[in-house]
Coordinates of C-alpha atoms in Angstrom, one line a residue:
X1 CA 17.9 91.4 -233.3
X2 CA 17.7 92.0 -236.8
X3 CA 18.6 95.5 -238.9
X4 CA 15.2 97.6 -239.6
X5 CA 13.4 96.9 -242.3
X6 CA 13.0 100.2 -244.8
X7 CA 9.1 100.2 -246.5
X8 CA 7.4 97.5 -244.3
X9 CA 3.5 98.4 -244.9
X10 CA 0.4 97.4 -242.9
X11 CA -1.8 95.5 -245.3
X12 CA -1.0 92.2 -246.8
X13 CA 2.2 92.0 -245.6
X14 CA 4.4 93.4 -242.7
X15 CA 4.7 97.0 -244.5
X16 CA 4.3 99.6 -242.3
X17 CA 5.0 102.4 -245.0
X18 CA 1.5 103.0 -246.1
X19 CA 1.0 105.1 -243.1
X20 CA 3.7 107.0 -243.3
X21 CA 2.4 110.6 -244.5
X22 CA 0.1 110.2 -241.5
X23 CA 1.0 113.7 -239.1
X24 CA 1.3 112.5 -235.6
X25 CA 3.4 114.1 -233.3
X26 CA 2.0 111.8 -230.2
X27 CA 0.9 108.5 -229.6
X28 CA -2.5 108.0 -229.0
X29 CA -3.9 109.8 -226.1
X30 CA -6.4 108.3 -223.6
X31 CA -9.2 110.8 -222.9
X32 CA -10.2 112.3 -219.9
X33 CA -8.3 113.9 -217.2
X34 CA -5.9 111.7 -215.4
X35 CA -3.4 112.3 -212.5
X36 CA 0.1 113.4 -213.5
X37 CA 1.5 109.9 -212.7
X38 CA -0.7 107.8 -215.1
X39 CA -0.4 111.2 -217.3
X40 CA 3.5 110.6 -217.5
X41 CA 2.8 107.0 -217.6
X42 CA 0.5 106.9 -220.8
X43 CA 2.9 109.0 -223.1
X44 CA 5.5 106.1 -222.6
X45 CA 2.7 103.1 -222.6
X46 CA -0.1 103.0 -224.4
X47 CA -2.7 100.9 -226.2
X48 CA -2.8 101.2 -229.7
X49 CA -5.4 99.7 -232.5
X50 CA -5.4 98.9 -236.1
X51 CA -7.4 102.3 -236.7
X52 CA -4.7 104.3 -234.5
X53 CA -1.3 102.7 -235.8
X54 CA -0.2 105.5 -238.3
X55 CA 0.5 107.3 -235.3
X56 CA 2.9 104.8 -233.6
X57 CA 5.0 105.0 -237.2
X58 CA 5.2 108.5 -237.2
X59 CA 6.4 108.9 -233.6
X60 CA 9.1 105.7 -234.4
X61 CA 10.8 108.7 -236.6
X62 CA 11.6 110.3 -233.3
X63 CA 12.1 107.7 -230.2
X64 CA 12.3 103.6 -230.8
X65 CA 8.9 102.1 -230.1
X66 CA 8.5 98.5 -228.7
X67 CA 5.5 96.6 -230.0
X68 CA 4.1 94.6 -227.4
X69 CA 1.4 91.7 -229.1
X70 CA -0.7 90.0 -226.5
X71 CA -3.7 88.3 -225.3
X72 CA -5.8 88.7 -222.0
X73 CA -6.0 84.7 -222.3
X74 CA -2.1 84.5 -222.8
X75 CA -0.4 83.6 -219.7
X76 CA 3.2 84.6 -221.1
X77 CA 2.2 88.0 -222.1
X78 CA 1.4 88.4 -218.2
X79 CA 4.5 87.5 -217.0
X80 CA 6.4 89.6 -219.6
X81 CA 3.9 92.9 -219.5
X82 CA 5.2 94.3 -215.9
X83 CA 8.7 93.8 -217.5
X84 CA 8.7 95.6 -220.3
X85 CA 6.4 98.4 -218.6
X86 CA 9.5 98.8 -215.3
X87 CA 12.1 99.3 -218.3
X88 CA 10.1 101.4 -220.6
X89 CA 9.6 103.5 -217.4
X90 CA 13.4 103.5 -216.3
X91 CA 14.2 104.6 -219.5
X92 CA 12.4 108.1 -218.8
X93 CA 11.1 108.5 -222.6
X94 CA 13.8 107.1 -224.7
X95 CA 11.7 104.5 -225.7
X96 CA 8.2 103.9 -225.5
X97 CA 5.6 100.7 -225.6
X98 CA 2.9 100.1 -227.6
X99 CA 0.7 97.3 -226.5
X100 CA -1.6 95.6 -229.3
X101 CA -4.1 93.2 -228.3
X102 CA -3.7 90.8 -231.3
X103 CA -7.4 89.4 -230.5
X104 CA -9.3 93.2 -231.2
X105 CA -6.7 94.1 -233.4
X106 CA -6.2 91.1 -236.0
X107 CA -5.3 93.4 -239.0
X108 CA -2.0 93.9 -236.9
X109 CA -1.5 90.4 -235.8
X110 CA -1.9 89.5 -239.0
X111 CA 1.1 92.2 -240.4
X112 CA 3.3 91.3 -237.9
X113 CA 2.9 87.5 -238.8
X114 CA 2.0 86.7 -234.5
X115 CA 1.9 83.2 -234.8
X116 CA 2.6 83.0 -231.3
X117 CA 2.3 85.5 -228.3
X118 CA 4.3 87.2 -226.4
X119 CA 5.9 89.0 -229.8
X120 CA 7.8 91.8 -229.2
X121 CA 9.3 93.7 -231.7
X122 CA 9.9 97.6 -232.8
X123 CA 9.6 100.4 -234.9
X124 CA 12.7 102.3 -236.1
X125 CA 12.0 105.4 -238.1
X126 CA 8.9 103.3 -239.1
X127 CA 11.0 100.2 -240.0
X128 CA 10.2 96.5 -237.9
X129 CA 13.1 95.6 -235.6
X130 CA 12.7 91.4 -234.6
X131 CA 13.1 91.7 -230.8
X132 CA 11.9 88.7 -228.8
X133 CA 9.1 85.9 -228.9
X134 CA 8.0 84.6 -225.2
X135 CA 8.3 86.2 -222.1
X136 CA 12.3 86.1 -221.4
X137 CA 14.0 87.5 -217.9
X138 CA 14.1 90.6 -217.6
X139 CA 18.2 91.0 -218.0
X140 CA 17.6 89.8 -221.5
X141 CA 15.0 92.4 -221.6
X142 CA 17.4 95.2 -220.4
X143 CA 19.9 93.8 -222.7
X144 CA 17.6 94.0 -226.0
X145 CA 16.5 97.4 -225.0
X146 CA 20.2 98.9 -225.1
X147 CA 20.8 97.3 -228.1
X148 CA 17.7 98.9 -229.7
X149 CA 19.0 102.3 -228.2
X150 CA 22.4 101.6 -230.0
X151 CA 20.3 100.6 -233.2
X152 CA 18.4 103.6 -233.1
X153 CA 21.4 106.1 -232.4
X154 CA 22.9 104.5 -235.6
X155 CA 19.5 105.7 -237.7
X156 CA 19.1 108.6 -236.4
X157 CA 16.4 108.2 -234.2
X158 CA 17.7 109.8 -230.7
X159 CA 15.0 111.6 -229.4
X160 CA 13.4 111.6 -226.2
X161 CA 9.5 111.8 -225.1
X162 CA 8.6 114.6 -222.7
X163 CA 7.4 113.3 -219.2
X164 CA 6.2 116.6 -217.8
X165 CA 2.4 115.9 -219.0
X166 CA -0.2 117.3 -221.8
X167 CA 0.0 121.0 -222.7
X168 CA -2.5 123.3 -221.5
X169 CA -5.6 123.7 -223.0
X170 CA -5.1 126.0 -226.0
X171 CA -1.6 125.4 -226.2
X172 CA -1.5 122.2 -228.4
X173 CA -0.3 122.5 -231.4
X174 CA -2.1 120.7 -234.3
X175 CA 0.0 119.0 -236.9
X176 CA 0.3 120.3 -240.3
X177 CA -2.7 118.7 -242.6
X178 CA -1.8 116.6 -246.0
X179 CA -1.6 118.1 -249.5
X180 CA -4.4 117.5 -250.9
X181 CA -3.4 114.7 -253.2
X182 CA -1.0 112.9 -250.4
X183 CA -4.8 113.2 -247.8
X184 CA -6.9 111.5 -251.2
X185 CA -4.1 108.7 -251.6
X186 CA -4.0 108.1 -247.7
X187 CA -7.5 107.7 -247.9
X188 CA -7.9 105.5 -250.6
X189 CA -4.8 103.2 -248.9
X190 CA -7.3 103.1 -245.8
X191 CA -9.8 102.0 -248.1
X192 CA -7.9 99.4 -249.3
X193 CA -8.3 101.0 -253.2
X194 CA -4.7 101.1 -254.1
X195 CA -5.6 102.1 -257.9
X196 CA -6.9 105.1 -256.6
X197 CA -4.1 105.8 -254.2
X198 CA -2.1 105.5 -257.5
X199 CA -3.8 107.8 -259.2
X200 CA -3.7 110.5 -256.7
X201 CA -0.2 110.4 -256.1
X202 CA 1.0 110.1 -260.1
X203 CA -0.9 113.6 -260.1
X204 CA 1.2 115.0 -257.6
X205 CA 4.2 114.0 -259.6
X206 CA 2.8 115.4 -262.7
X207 CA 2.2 118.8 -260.5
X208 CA 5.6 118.4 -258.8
X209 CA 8.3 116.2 -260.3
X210 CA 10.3 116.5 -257.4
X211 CA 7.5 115.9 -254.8
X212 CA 10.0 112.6 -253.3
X213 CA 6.6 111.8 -250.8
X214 CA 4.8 111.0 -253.5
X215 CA 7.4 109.1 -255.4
X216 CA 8.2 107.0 -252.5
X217 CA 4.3 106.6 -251.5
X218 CA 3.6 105.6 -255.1
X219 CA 6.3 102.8 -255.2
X220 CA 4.7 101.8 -252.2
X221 CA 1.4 101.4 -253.2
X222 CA 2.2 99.4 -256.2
X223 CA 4.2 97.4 -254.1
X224 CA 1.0 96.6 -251.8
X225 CA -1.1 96.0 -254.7
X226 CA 1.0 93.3 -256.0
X227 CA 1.2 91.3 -252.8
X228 CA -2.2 92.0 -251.3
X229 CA -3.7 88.6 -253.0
X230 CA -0.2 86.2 -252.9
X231 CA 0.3 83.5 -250.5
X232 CA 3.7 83.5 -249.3
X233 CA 4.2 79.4 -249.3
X234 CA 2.9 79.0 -252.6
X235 CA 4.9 81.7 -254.3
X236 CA 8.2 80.2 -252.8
X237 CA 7.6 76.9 -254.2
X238 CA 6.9 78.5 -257.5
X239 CA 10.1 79.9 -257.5
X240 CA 12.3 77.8 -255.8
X241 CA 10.8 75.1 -258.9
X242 CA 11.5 77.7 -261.7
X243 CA 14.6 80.1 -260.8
X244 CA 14.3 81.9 -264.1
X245 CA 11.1 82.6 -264.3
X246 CA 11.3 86.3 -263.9
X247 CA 6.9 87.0 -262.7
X248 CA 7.9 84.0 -259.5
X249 CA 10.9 85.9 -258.6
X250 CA 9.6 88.9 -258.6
X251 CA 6.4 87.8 -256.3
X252 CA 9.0 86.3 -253.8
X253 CA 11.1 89.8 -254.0
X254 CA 8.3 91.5 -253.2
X255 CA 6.8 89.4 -250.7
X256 CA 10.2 89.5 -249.0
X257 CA 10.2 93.6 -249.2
X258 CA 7.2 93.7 -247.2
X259 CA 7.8 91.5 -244.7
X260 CA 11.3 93.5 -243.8
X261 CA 13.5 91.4 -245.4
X262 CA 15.5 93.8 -247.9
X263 CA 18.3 92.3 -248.4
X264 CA 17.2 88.9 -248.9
X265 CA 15.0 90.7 -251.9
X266 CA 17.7 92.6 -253.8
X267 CA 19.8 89.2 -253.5
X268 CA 17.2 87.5 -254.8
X269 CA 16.5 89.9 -257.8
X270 CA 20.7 90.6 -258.7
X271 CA 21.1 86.6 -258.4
X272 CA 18.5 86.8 -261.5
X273 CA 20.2 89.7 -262.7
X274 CA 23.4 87.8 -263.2
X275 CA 22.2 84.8 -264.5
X276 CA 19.8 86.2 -267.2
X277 CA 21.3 86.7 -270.8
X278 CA 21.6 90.6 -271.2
X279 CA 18.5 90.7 -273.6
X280 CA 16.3 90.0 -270.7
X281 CA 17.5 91.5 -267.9
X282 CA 15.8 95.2 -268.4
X283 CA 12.4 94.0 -266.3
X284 CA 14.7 93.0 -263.6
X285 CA 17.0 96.4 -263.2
X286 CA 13.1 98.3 -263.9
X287 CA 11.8 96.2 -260.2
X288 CA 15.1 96.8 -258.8
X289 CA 15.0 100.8 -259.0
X290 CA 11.6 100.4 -258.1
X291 CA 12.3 99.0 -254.6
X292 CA 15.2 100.8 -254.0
X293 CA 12.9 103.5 -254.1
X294 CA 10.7 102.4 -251.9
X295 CA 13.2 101.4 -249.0
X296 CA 14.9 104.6 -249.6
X297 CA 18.0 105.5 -251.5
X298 CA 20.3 106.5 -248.2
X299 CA 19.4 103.4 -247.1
X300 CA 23.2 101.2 -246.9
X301 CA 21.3 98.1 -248.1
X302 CA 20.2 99.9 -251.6
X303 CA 23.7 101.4 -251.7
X304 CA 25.4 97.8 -251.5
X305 CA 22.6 96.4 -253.8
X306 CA 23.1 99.6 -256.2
X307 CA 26.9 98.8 -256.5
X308 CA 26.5 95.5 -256.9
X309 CA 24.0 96.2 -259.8
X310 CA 26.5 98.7 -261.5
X311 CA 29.3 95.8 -261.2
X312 CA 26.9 93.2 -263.0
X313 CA 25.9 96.0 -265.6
X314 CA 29.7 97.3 -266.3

């Protein structure tokens, strides 16, 4: 099981981040009145969509959430579904499944790369965890799910989901709405216009320097603009064939930043670092800061990266 990825965002790439302003305090709800079993039941497992996802990020801020990608033609994802339902339930709300059907929901397939089904990962405080691919016994199962729980407990991310079903009419509370600018940069993401999404948060930083949402939100966007139109294969070849050549590396680092793999991105980027002459490494420690904004400077894997950057710089 792999270490959460910081920034991971929805389109082009596994990044998840561009939905992260998104208030949700619940997973999806299916309508209608149900009885207080399949009540109890549907705040642990539910469906969710490609339209619906930015809620499943915020909630992975408060309890792990196990991604479940199937098919109804999928014979696997059968055999593995009852599983993970039985130990999501045993686990009385400390985790909870999300089930994507990859077939209505290709936007997501595509995001979390599902080449084949069953793929089961999670979301750590919005981060993708690698669980599983195939439908595995369910003592592996158990296993992965306790090792989530220890993953989780080590970010943070400790809470539990109530089981005592929906509040009384009346007694919901609603979520707090978006600035203004945050709501018109959300919406452009949705709309897949990143320039605008740019535009609207560089204005909140011009009202409020310090506004850290924005900041992150605004690396974020840049960094799905530049990877929307790359293809992954080609963009390795390119720089595996020219290791200097700052543009390839940087397409590759990015690339890699968006589909979870930090570490292998600042490696990529200090290895450059290092082997430029010092009159052309500026470009290089400018992308660095950028993504270490992005993942988040608590994050251990921009505080090894940062030191290793000060040790190359001093």
């Amino acid at each position: 099981m792999s270490t959460p990825a910081p920034g991971a965002v929805l389109r082009g790439a596994v990044d998840l981040s561009s939905l992260r302003n998104r208030p949700a305090d619940a997973p999806p709800a299916p309508s209608g009145s149900q009885p207080a079993g399949q009540a109890q039941a549907s705040r642990l497992i539910f469906d969710v969509t490609d339209a619906d996802f930015g809620q499943v990020l915020e909630l992975s801020k408060t309890v792990p959430v196990v991604v479940d990608l199937w098919a109804e033609w999928c014979g696997p994802c059968k055999q593995l579904s009852p599983v993970l339902e039985k130990l999501i339930t045993e686990l009385a709300g400390r985790v909870v499944l999300a089930k994507v059907d990859v077939d209505a929901n290709p936007q997501l397939a595509q995001s979390f790369r599902a080449q084949s089904i069953p793929l089961v990962v999670a979301l750590v405080a919005g981060q993708p965890v690698q669980l599983f691919t195939g439908a595995v016994p369910e003592g592996q199962v158990r296993e992965v799910l306790t090792q989530l729980l220890q993953l989780a407990a080590q970010h943070g991310v400790t809470g539990t989901i109530p089981l005592d079903g929906p509040p009384a009419e009346g007694e919901e509370e609603q979520p707090a709405a978006l600035p203004p600018l945050h709501q018109a940069a959300f919406d452009a993401i949705e709309a897949g216009d990143y320039a605008a999404a740019a535009t609207a948060y560089e204005q909140a930083l011009s009202e409020n320097p310090h506004d850290e949402d924005a900041r992150a939100g605004l690396g974020q966007v840049h960094l799905l603009a530049r990877v929307q139109h790359l293809d992954l294969t080609a963009a390795r070849a390119a720089a595996a064939s020219a290791p200097r050549d700052v543009q390839a590396q940087f397409d590759v680092a990015d690339l890699d930043l968006a589909g979870g793999h930090v570490d292998d991105a600042f490696a990529r980027l200090l290895d450059l670092f290092a082997e430029l002459p010092g009159d052309e490494r500026a470009p290089v420690r400018v992308r660095l800061l950028e993504l270490f904004g992005v993942v988040g400077d608590a994050d251990p894997r921009v505080i090894r990266a940062r030191s290793r950057l000060a040790s190359l710089l001093f």
